[in-house]
Coordinates of C-alpha atoms and ligand atoms in Angstrom, one line a residue:
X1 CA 24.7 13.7 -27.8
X2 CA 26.8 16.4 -28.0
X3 CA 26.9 18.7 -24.4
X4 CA 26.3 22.7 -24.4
X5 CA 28.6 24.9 -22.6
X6 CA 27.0 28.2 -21.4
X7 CA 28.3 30.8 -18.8
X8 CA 27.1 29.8 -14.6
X9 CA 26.9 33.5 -14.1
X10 CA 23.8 34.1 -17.2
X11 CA 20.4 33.6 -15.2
X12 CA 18.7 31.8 -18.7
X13 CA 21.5 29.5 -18.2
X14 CA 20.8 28.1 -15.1
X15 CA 17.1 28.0 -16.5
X16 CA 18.1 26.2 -19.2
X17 CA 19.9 23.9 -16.8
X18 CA 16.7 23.7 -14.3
X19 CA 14.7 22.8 -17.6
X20 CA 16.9 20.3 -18.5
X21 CA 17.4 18.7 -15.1
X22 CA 13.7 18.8 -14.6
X23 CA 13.3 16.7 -18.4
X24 CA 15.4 14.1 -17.0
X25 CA 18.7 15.7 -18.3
X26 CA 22.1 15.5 -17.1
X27 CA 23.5 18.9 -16.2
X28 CA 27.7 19.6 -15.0
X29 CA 27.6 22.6 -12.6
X30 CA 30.3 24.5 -10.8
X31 CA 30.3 23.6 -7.2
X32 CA 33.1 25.2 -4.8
X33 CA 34.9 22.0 -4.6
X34 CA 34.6 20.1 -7.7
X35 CA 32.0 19.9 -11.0
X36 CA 29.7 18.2 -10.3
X37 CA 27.2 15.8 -13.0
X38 CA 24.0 16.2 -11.9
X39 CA 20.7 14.5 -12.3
X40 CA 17.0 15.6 -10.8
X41 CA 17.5 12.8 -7.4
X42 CA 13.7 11.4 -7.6
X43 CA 14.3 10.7 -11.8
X44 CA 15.7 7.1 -11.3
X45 CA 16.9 7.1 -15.1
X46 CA 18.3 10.0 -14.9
X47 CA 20.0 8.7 -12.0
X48 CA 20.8 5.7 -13.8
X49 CA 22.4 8.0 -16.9
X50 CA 25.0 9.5 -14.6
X51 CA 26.3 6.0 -13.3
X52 CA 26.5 4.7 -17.4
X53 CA 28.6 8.2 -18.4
X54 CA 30.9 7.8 -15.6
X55 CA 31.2 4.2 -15.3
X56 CA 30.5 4.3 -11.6
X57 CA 29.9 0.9 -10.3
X58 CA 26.6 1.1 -8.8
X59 CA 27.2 0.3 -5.0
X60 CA 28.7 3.6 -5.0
X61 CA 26.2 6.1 -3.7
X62 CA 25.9 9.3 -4.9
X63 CA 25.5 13.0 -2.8
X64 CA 22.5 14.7 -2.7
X65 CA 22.6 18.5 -3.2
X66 CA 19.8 21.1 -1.7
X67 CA 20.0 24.5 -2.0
X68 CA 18.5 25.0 1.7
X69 CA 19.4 23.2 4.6
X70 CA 15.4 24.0 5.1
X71 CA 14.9 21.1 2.2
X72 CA 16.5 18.6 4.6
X73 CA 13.3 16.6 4.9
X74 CA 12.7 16.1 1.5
X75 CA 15.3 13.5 1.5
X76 CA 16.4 12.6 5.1
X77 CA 13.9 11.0 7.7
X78 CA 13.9 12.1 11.6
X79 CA 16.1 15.0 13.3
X80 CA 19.4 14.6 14.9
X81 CA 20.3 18.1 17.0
X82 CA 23.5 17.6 15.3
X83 CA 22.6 18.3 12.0
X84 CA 21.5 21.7 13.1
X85 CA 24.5 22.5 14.6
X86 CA 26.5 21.7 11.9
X87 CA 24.2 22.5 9.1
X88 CA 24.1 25.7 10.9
X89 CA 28.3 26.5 11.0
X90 CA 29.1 24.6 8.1
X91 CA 25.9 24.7 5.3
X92 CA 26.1 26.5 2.3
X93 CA 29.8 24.5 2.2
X94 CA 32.0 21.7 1.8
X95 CA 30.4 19.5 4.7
X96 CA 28.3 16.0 3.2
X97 CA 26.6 14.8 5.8
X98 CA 25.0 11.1 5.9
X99 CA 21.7 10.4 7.8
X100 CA 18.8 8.3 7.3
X101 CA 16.8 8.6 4.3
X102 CA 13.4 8.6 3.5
X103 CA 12.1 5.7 1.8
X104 CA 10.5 7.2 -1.4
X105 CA 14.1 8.4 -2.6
X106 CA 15.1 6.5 -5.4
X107 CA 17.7 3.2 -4.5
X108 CA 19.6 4.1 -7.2
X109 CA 20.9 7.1 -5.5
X110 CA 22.3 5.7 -2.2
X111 CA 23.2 2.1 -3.5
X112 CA 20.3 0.6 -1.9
X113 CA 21.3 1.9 1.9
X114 CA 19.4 3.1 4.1
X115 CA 21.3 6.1 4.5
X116 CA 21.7 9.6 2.1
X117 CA 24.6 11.4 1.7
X118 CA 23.2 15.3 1.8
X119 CA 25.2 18.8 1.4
X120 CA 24.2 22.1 0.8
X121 CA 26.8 23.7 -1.6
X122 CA 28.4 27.0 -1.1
X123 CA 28.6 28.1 -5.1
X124 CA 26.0 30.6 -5.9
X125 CA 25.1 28.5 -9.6
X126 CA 25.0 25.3 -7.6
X127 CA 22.5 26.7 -5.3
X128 CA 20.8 28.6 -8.2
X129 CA 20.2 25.7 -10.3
X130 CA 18.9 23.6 -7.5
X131 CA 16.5 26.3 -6.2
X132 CA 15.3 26.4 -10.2
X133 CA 15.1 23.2 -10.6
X134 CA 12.9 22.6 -7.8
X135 CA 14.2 19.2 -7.0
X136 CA 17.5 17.8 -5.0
X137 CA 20.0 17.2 -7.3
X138 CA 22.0 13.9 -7.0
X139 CA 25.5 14.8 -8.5
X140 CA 28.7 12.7 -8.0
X141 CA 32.1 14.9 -9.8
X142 CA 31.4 15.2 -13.0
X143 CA 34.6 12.9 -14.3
X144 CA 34.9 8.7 -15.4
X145 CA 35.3 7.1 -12.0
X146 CA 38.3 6.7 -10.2
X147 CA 40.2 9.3 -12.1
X148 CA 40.9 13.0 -10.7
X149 CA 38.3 15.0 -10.4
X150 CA 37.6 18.1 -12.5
X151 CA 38.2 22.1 -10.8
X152 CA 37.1 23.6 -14.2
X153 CA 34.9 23.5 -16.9
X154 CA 37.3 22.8 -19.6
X155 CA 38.0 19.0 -17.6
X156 CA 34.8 18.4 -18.0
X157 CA 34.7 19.0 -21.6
X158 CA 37.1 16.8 -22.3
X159 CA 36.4 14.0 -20.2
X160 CA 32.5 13.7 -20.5
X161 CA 31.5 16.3 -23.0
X162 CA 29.6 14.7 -25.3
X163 CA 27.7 12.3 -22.9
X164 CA 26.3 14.9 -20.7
X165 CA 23.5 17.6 -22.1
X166 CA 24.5 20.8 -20.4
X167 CA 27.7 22.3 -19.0
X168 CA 27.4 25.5 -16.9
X169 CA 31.0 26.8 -16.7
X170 CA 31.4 28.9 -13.3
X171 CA 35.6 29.1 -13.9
X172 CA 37.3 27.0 -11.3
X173 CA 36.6 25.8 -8.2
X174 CA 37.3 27.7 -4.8
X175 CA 38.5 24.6 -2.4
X176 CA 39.1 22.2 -5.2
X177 CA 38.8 18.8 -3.1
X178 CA 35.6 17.0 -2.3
X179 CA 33.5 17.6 0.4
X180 CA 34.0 16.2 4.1
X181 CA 31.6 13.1 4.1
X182 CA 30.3 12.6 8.1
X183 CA 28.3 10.1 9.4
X184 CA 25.8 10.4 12.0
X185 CA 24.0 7.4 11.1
X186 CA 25.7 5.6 14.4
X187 CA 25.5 7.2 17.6
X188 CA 29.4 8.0 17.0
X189 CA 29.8 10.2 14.4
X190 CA 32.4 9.5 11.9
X191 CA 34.4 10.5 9.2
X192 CA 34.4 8.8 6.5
X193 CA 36.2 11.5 3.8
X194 CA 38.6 14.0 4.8
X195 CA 37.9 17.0 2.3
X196 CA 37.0 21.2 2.4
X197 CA 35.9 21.2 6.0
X198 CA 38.9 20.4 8.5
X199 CA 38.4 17.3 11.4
X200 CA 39.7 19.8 13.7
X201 CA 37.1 22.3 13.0
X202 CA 33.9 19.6 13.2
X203 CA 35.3 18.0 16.0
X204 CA 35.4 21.7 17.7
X205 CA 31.3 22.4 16.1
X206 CA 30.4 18.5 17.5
X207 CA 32.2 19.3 21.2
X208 CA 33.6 15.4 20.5
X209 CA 36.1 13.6 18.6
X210 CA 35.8 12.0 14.8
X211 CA 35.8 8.3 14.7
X212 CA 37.7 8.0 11.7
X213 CA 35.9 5.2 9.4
X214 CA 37.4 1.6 8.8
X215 CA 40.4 0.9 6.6
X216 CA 38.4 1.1 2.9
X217 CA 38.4 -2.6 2.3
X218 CA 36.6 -3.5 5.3
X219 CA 34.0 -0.5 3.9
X220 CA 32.8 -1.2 0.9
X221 CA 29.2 0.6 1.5
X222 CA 31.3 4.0 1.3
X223 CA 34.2 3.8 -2.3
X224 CA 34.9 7.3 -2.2
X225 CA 37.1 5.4 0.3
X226 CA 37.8 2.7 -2.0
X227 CA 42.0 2.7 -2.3
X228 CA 42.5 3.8 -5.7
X229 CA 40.5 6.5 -6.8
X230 CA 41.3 9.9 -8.0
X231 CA 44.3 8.6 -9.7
X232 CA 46.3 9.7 -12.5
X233 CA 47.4 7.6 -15.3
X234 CA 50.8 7.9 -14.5
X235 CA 52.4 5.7 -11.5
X236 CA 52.2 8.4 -8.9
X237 CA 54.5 8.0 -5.9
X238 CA 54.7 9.7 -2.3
X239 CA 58.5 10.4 -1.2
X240 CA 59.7 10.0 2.5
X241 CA 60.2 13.6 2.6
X242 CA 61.1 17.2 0.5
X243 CA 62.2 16.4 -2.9
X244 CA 66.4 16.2 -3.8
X245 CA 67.4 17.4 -7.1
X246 CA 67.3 14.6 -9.6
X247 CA 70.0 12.1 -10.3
X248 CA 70.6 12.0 -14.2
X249 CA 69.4 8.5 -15.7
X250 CA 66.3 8.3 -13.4
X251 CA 63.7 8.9 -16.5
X252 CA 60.9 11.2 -17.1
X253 CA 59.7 12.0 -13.8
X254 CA 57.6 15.1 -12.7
X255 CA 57.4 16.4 -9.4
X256 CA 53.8 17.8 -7.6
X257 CA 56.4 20.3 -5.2
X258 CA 54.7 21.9 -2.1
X259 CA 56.3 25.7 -2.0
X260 CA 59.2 25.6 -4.2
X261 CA 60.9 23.5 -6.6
X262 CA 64.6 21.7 -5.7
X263 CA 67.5 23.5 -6.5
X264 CA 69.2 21.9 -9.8
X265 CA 66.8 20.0 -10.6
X266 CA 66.0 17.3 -13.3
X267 CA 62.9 16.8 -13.2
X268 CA 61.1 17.1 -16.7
X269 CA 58.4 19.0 -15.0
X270 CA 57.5 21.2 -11.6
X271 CA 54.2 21.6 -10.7
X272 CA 54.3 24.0 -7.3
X273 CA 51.3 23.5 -5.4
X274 CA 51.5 26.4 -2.6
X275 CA 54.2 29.2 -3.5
X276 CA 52.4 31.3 -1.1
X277 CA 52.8 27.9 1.3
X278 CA 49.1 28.0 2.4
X279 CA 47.2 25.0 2.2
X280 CA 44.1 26.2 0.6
X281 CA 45.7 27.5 -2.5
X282 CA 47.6 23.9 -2.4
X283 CA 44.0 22.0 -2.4
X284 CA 42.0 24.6 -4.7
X285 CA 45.4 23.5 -7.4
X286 CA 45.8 19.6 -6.5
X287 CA 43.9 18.2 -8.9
X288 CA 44.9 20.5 -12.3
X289 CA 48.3 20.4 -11.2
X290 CA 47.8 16.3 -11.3
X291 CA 46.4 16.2 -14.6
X292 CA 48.9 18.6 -16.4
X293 CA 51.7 16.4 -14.7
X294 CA 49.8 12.9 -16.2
X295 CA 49.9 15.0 -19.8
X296 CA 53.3 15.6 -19.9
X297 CA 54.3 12.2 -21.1
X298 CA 56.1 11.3 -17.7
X299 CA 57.4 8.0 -16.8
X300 CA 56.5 8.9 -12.9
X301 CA 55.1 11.8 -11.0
X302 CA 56.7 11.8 -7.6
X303 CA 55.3 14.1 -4.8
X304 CA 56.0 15.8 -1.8
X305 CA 54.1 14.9 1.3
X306 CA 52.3 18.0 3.7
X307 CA 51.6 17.7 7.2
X308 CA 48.1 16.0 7.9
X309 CA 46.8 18.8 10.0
X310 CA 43.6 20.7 8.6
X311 CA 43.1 20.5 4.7
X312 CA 46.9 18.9 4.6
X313 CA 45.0 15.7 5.6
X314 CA 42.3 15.6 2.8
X315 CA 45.4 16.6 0.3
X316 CA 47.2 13.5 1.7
X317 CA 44.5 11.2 1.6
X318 CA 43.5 11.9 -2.5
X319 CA 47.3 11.7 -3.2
X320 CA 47.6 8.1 -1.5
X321 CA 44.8 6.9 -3.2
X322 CA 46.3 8.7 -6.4
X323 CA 49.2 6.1 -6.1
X324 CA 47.8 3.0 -4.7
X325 CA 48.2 0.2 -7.5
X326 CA 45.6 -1.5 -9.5
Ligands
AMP1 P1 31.7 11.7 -5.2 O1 30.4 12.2 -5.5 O2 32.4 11.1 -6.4 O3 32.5 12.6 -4.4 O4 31.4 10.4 -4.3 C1 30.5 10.5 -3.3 C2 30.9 9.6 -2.2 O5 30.0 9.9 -1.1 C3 30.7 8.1 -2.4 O6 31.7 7.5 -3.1 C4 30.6 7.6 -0.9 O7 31.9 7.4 -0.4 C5 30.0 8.8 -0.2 N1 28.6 8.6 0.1 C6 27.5 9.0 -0.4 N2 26.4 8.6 0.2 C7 26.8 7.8 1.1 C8 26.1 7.0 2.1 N3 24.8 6.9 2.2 N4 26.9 6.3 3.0 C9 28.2 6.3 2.9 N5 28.9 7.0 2.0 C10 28.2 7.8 1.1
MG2 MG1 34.2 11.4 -7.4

Protein backbone atom coordinates (compact mmCIF):
# COMPACT_ATOMS: atom_id res chain seq x y z
CA UNK A 1 0.00 0.00 0.00
CA UNK A 2 1.34 3.04 -0.92
CA UNK A 3 0.95 6.06 1.98
CA UNK A 4 -0.55 9.65 1.14
CA UNK A 5 1.23 12.75 2.21
CA UNK A 6 -1.09 15.79 2.83
CA UNK A 7 -0.42 19.13 4.62
CA UNK A 8 -1.25 18.90 9.06
CA UNK A 9 -2.32 22.49 8.75
CA UNK A 10 -5.59 21.58 5.86
CA UNK A 11 -8.73 20.80 8.11
CA UNK A 12 -9.95 17.90 5.24
CA UNK A 13 -6.73 16.53 6.00
CA UNK A 14 -7.00 15.73 9.42
CA UNK A 15 -10.59 14.53 8.41
CA UNK A 16 -9.23 12.34 6.12
CA UNK A 17 -6.93 11.21 8.82
CA UNK A 18 -9.91 10.88 11.49
CA UNK A 19 -11.71 8.72 8.67
CA UNK A 20 -8.98 6.63 8.15
CA UNK A 21 -8.09 6.08 11.77
CA UNK A 22 -11.63 5.48 12.51
CA UNK A 23 -11.58 2.51 9.34
CA UNK A 24 -8.91 0.82 11.07
CA UNK A 25 -6.11 2.81 9.23
CA UNK A 26 -2.81 3.63 10.16
CA UNK A 27 -2.16 7.42 10.21
CA UNK A 28 1.75 9.26 10.88
CA UNK A 29 0.99 12.64 12.59
CA UNK A 30 3.22 15.51 13.72
CA UNK A 31 3.46 15.51 17.38
CA UNK A 32 5.85 18.17 19.19
CA UNK A 33 8.39 15.59 19.94
CA UNK A 34 8.47 12.99 17.36
CA UNK A 35 5.97 11.46 14.41
CA UNK A 36 4.08 9.48 15.64
CA UNK A 37 2.18 6.05 13.72
CA UNK A 38 -0.96 6.02 14.96
CA UNK A 39 -3.77 3.50 15.16
CA UNK A 40 -7.61 4.04 16.65
CA UNK A 41 -6.44 2.31 20.57
CA UNK A 42 -9.79 0.05 20.95
CA UNK A 43 -9.04 -1.44 16.97
CA UNK A 44 -6.90 -4.40 18.15
CA UNK A 45 -5.74 -5.02 14.42
CA UNK A 46 -5.10 -1.91 13.87
CA UNK A 47 -3.09 -2.06 16.77
CA UNK A 48 -1.59 -5.15 15.64
CA UNK A 49 -0.69 -3.30 12.04
CA UNK A 50 1.52 -0.80 13.69
CA UNK A 51 3.68 -3.47 15.69
CA UNK A 52 4.03 -5.60 11.97
CA UNK A 53 5.22 -2.09 10.09
CA UNK A 54 7.65 -1.28 12.69
CA UNK A 55 8.76 -4.59 13.74
CA UNK A 56 8.16 -3.76 17.38
CA UNK A 57 8.47 -6.83 19.43
CA UNK A 58 5.22 -7.00 21.16
CA UNK A 59 6.09 -6.74 24.95
CA UNK A 60 6.77 -3.30 24.06
CA UNK A 61 3.71 -1.15 25.03
CA UNK A 62 2.62 1.46 23.20
CA UNK A 63 1.46 5.39 24.42
CA UNK A 64 -1.87 6.35 24.38
CA UNK A 65 -2.71 9.84 23.02
CA UNK A 66 -6.03 12.08 24.09
CA UNK A 67 -6.62 15.21 23.01
CA UNK A 68 -8.13 16.20 26.67
CA UNK A 69 -6.78 15.38 29.82
CA UNK A 70 -10.86 15.37 30.37
CA UNK A 71 -10.67 11.88 28.27
CA UNK A 72 -8.49 10.43 31.00
CA UNK A 73 -11.12 7.89 31.96
CA UNK A 74 -11.68 6.39 28.87
CA UNK A 75 -8.49 4.58 29.21
CA UNK A 76 -7.15 4.85 32.85
CA UNK A 77 -9.14 3.33 35.90
CA UNK A 78 -9.34 5.28 39.49
CA UNK A 79 -7.82 8.93 40.30
CA UNK A 80 -4.56 9.66 41.71
CA UNK A 81 -4.47 13.71 42.89
CA UNK A 82 -1.23 13.52 41.14
CA UNK A 83 -2.32 13.21 37.84
CA UNK A 84 -4.24 16.42 38.22
CA UNK A 85 -1.41 18.20 39.27
CA UNK A 86 0.64 17.27 36.63
CA UNK A 87 -1.86 16.92 33.91
CA UNK A 88 -2.64 20.31 34.95
CA UNK A 89 1.22 21.99 34.56
CA UNK A 90 2.42 19.75 32.15
CA UNK A 91 -0.84 18.46 29.64
CA UNK A 92 -1.08 19.54 26.32
CA UNK A 93 3.00 18.46 26.37
CA UNK A 94 5.79 16.15 26.42
CA UNK A 95 4.81 14.40 29.83
CA UNK A 96 3.54 10.27 29.31
CA UNK A 97 2.22 9.36 32.22
CA UNK A 98 1.52 5.54 33.32
CA UNK A 99 -1.40 4.58 35.57
CA UNK A 100 -3.74 1.81 35.81
CA UNK A 101 -5.78 0.89 32.89
CA UNK A 102 -9.17 -0.05 32.38
CA UNK A 103 -9.78 -3.43 31.50
CA UNK A 104 -11.74 -3.15 28.22
CA UNK A 105 -8.52 -1.50 26.46
CA UNK A 106 -7.17 -3.72 24.06
CA UNK A 107 -3.84 -5.98 25.52
CA UNK A 108 -2.29 -5.39 22.56
CA UNK A 109 -1.66 -1.81 23.38
CA UNK A 110 0.07 -2.05 26.86
CA UNK A 111 1.82 -5.59 26.26
CA UNK A 112 -0.66 -7.29 28.43
CA UNK A 113 0.12 -4.95 31.77
CA UNK A 114 -1.99 -3.72 33.73
CA UNK A 115 -0.88 -0.40 33.31
CA UNK A 116 -1.32 2.46 30.24
CA UNK A 117 1.00 4.75 29.15
CA UNK A 118 -1.28 8.14 28.51
CA UNK A 119 -0.15 11.84 27.15
CA UNK A 120 -1.92 14.52 26.00
CA UNK A 121 0.12 16.11 23.06
CA UNK A 122 0.90 19.68 22.69
CA UNK A 123 0.79 19.89 18.58
CA UNK A 124 -2.38 21.39 17.46
CA UNK A 125 -2.82 18.41 14.38
CA UNK A 126 -2.05 15.83 16.99
CA UNK A 127 -4.77 17.09 19.15
CA UNK A 128 -6.97 17.87 16.05
CA UNK A 129 -6.94 14.46 14.71
CA UNK A 130 -7.59 12.89 17.99
CA UNK A 131 -10.59 15.13 18.79
CA UNK A 132 -11.80 14.01 15.03
CA UNK A 133 -11.23 10.92 15.34
CA UNK A 134 -13.22 10.44 18.37
CA UNK A 135 -11.14 7.73 19.83
CA UNK A 136 -7.52 7.64 21.79
CA UNK A 137 -5.03 7.04 19.49
CA UNK A 138 -2.30 4.50 20.41
CA UNK A 139 0.83 5.81 18.48
CA UNK A 140 4.51 4.61 19.14
CA UNK A 141 7.22 7.10 16.68
CA UNK A 142 6.46 6.44 13.57
CA UNK A 143 10.05 4.74 12.56
CA UNK A 144 11.37 0.50 12.36
CA UNK A 145 12.16 -0.09 15.98
CA UNK A 146 15.24 0.68 17.64
CA UNK A 147 16.37 3.09 15.09
CA UNK A 148 16.25 7.02 15.55
CA UNK A 149 13.19 8.42 15.55
CA UNK A 150 11.76 10.66 12.89
CA UNK A 151 11.47 14.99 13.64
CA UNK A 152 9.92 15.36 10.05
CA UNK A 153 7.73 14.11 7.65
CA UNK A 154 10.25 13.40 4.96
CA UNK A 155 11.79 10.47 7.69
CA UNK A 156 8.82 9.04 7.76
CA UNK A 157 8.51 8.76 4.05
CA UNK A 158 11.35 7.03 3.72
CA UNK A 159 11.43 4.72 6.41
CA UNK A 160 7.65 3.54 6.53
CA UNK A 161 6.07 5.16 3.56
CA UNK A 162 4.55 2.65 1.82
CA UNK A 163 3.34 0.54 4.87
CA UNK A 164 1.38 3.24 6.48
CA UNK A 165 -2.03 4.79 4.77
CA UNK A 166 -1.78 8.47 5.64
CA UNK A 167 1.01 10.86 6.39
CA UNK A 168 -0.02 14.33 7.82
CA UNK A 169 3.21 16.47 7.43
CA UNK A 170 3.14 19.28 10.16
CA UNK A 171 7.18 20.28 9.23
CA UNK A 172 9.35 19.32 12.14
CA UNK A 173 9.01 18.77 15.42
CA UNK A 174 9.35 21.57 18.30
CA UNK A 175 11.27 19.46 21.22
CA UNK A 176 12.36 16.59 19.02
CA UNK A 177 12.96 13.87 21.76
CA UNK A 178 10.27 11.57 23.25
CA UNK A 179 8.20 12.27 25.84
CA UNK A 180 9.06 12.02 29.78
CA UNK A 181 7.42 8.51 30.61
CA UNK A 182 6.40 8.61 34.68
CA UNK A 183 5.08 6.12 36.65
CA UNK A 184 2.59 6.49 39.33
CA UNK A 185 1.62 3.07 39.28
CA UNK A 186 3.71 2.43 42.78
CA UNK A 187 3.27 4.70 45.54
CA UNK A 188 6.85 6.23 44.40
CA UNK A 189 6.60 7.72 41.44
CA UNK A 190 9.26 7.05 38.90
CA UNK A 191 10.94 7.87 35.94
CA UNK A 192 11.29 5.66 33.69
CA UNK A 193 12.32 7.96 30.36
CA UNK A 194 14.01 11.10 30.53
CA UNK A 195 12.61 13.21 27.51
CA UNK A 196 10.71 17.00 26.80
CA UNK A 197 9.75 17.62 30.36
CA UNK A 198 12.89 18.07 32.67
CA UNK A 199 13.20 15.67 36.28
CA UNK A 200 13.93 18.88 37.89
CA UNK A 201 10.78 20.56 36.77
CA UNK A 202 8.39 17.30 37.82
CA UNK A 203 10.19 16.75 40.77
CA UNK A 204 9.39 20.66 41.61
CA UNK A 205 5.24 20.07 40.21
CA UNK A 206 5.32 16.51 42.54
CA UNK A 207 6.98 18.49 45.82
CA UNK A 208 9.23 15.01 45.86
CA UNK A 209 11.98 13.40 44.28
CA UNK A 210 12.07 10.89 40.96
CA UNK A 211 12.90 7.38 41.65
CA UNK A 212 14.77 6.84 38.63
CA UNK A 213 13.60 3.20 37.19
CA UNK A 214 15.97 0.04 37.27
CA UNK A 215 19.00 -0.41 35.10
CA UNK A 216 16.94 -1.54 31.62
CA UNK A 217 17.79 -5.23 31.83
CA UNK A 218 16.28 -5.74 35.10
CA UNK A 219 13.01 -3.91 33.30
CA UNK A 220 11.95 -5.54 30.64
CA UNK A 221 8.11 -4.50 31.06
CA UNK A 222 9.23 -0.83 29.92
CA UNK A 223 12.07 -1.15 26.30
CA UNK A 224 11.93 2.34 25.51
CA UNK A 225 14.57 1.60 28.17
CA UNK A 226 15.83 -1.39 26.57
CA UNK A 227 19.93 -0.51 25.95
CA UNK A 228 20.05 -0.07 22.35
CA UNK A 229 17.44 1.72 20.79
CA UNK A 230 17.44 4.87 18.86
CA UNK A 231 20.58 3.92 17.21
CA UNK A 232 22.22 4.78 14.13
CA UNK A 233 23.77 2.33 11.80
CA UNK A 234 26.91 3.62 12.27
CA UNK A 235 29.13 2.54 15.56
CA UNK A 236 28.33 5.67 17.47
CA UNK A 237 30.67 6.51 20.34
CA UNK A 238 30.55 9.07 23.41
CA UNK A 239 34.11 10.76 24.02
CA UNK A 240 35.44 11.55 27.63
CA UNK A 241 35.04 15.10 26.88
CA UNK A 242 35.03 18.26 23.92
CA UNK A 243 36.28 16.88 20.79
CA UNK A 244 40.32 17.46 19.64
CA UNK A 245 41.01 18.11 16.05
CA UNK A 246 41.51 14.79 14.28
CA UNK A 247 44.72 12.92 13.96
CA UNK A 248 45.19 11.98 10.14
CA UNK A 249 44.81 8.09 9.53
CA UNK A 250 41.98 7.73 12.01
CA UNK A 251 39.21 6.96 9.07
CA UNK A 252 35.88 8.40 8.26
CA UNK A 253 34.64 9.61 11.31
CA UNK A 254 31.85 12.36 11.91
CA UNK A 255 31.46 14.33 14.76
CA UNK A 256 27.71 15.21 16.50
CA UNK A 257 29.65 18.77 18.13
CA UNK A 258 27.71 20.60 20.89
CA UNK A 259 28.31 24.59 20.06
CA UNK A 260 31.11 24.63 17.70
CA UNK A 261 33.24 22.46 15.73
CA UNK A 262 37.29 21.88 16.71
CA UNK A 263 39.67 24.03 15.27
CA UNK A 264 41.58 22.09 12.36
CA UNK A 265 39.67 19.60 12.16
CA UNK A 266 39.52 16.22 10.18
CA UNK A 267 36.60 15.08 10.62
CA UNK A 268 34.68 14.09 7.29
CA UNK A 269 31.69 15.70 8.74
CA UNK A 270 30.37 18.34 11.60
CA UNK A 271 27.08 18.15 12.62
CA UNK A 272 26.70 21.31 15.35
CA UNK A 273 23.90 20.52 17.55
CA UNK A 274 23.53 24.02 19.63
CA UNK A 275 25.43 27.04 17.96
CA UNK A 276 23.23 29.23 19.96
CA UNK A 277 24.43 26.64 23.05
CA UNK A 278 20.90 26.16 24.30
CA UNK A 279 19.79 22.82 24.90
CA UNK A 280 16.36 22.92 23.37
CA UNK A 281 17.59 23.80 19.97
CA UNK A 282 20.29 20.81 20.73
CA UNK A 283 17.23 18.25 21.39
CA UNK A 284 14.70 19.64 18.71
CA UNK A 285 18.17 18.74 16.12
CA UNK A 286 19.45 15.35 17.79
CA UNK A 287 17.91 13.03 15.91
CA UNK A 288 18.25 14.63 12.06
CA UNK A 289 21.65 15.59 12.89
CA UNK A 290 22.06 11.62 13.76
CA UNK A 291 20.74 10.44 10.59
CA UNK A 292 22.52 12.85 8.20
CA UNK A 293 25.83 11.82 10.09
CA UNK A 294 24.79 7.70 9.59
CA UNK A 295 24.33 8.89 5.62
CA UNK A 296 27.40 10.18 5.14
CA UNK A 297 29.20 6.89 4.64
CA UNK A 298 31.25 7.24 7.97
CA UNK A 299 33.31 4.66 9.48
CA UNK A 300 32.25 6.22 13.15
CA UNK A 301 30.25 9.11 14.45
CA UNK A 302 31.91 10.26 17.66
CA UNK A 303 30.03 12.72 19.95
CA UNK A 304 30.42 15.20 22.44
CA UNK A 305 28.83 14.65 25.81
CA UNK A 306 26.42 17.71 27.61
CA UNK A 307 25.85 18.12 31.05
CA UNK A 308 22.88 15.89 32.44
CA UNK A 309 21.03 18.72 33.89
CA UNK A 310 17.42 19.51 32.42
CA UNK A 311 16.91 18.29 28.64
CA UNK A 312 20.94 17.57 28.65
CA UNK A 313 19.84 14.34 30.53
CA UNK A 314 17.23 12.98 27.99
CA UNK A 315 19.94 14.03 25.13
CA UNK A 316 22.45 11.84 27.04
CA UNK A 317 20.38 9.08 27.67
CA UNK A 318 19.17 8.49 23.57
CA UNK A 319 22.91 9.05 22.64
CA UNK A 320 24.06 6.11 25.10
CA UNK A 321 21.57 3.91 23.91
CA UNK A 322 22.62 5.24 20.31
CA UNK A 323 26.05 3.47 20.95
CA UNK A 324 25.40 0.55 23.05
CA UNK A 325 26.45 -2.64 20.92
CA UNK A 326 24.25 -5.30 19.57
P1 LIG B 1 7.71 4.97 21.85
O1 LIG B 1 6.27 5.15 21.53
O2 LIG B 1 8.48 4.33 20.75
O3 LIG B 1 8.31 6.22 22.40
O4 LIG B 1 7.74 3.92 23.04
C1 LIG B 1 6.83 4.03 24.09
C2 LIG B 1 7.47 3.57 25.34
O5 LIG B 1 6.59 3.89 26.40
C3 LIG B 1 7.62 2.07 25.49
O6 LIG B 1 8.76 1.58 24.88
C4 LIG B 1 7.68 1.92 27.00
O7 LIG B 1 8.99 2.16 27.46
C5 LIG B 1 6.82 3.06 27.49
N1 LIG B 1 5.54 2.59 28.01
C6 LIG B 1 4.33 2.66 27.41
N2 LIG B 1 3.38 2.12 28.19
C7 LIG B 1 3.99 1.68 29.29
C8 LIG B 1 3.55 1.00 30.47
N3 LIG B 1 2.27 0.66 30.64
N4 LIG B 1 4.47 0.70 31.39
C9 LIG B 1 5.77 1.04 31.21
N5 LIG B 1 6.24 1.66 30.13
C10 LIG B 1 5.37 1.98 29.18
MG1 LIG C 1 10.19 4.80 19.61
Amino acid sequence: MSSRLLRADDPAAIEAGARTLRDGGLVAFPTETVYGLGANAFDARAVARVFEVKARPSFDPLIVHLSEGSDLGRVVAGDDARVERLGARFWPGPLTLVLPRRPDLPDIVTAGLDTVGVRVPAHPAARALIRAAGTPVAAPSANPFGYVSPTTAEHVVELLGQAVDLILDGGPCGVGLESTIVSLAAPEPTLLRPGGVSREELEDALGASLVRAAAPAERPLAPGQLERHYATRTPLRILPGPAAPLPAGAGRVGLLAWSAAPRGRGYAAVEILAPDGRPTTAAAGLFAALRRLDAAGLDTIVAEPCPERGLGLAIMDRLRRSSARG
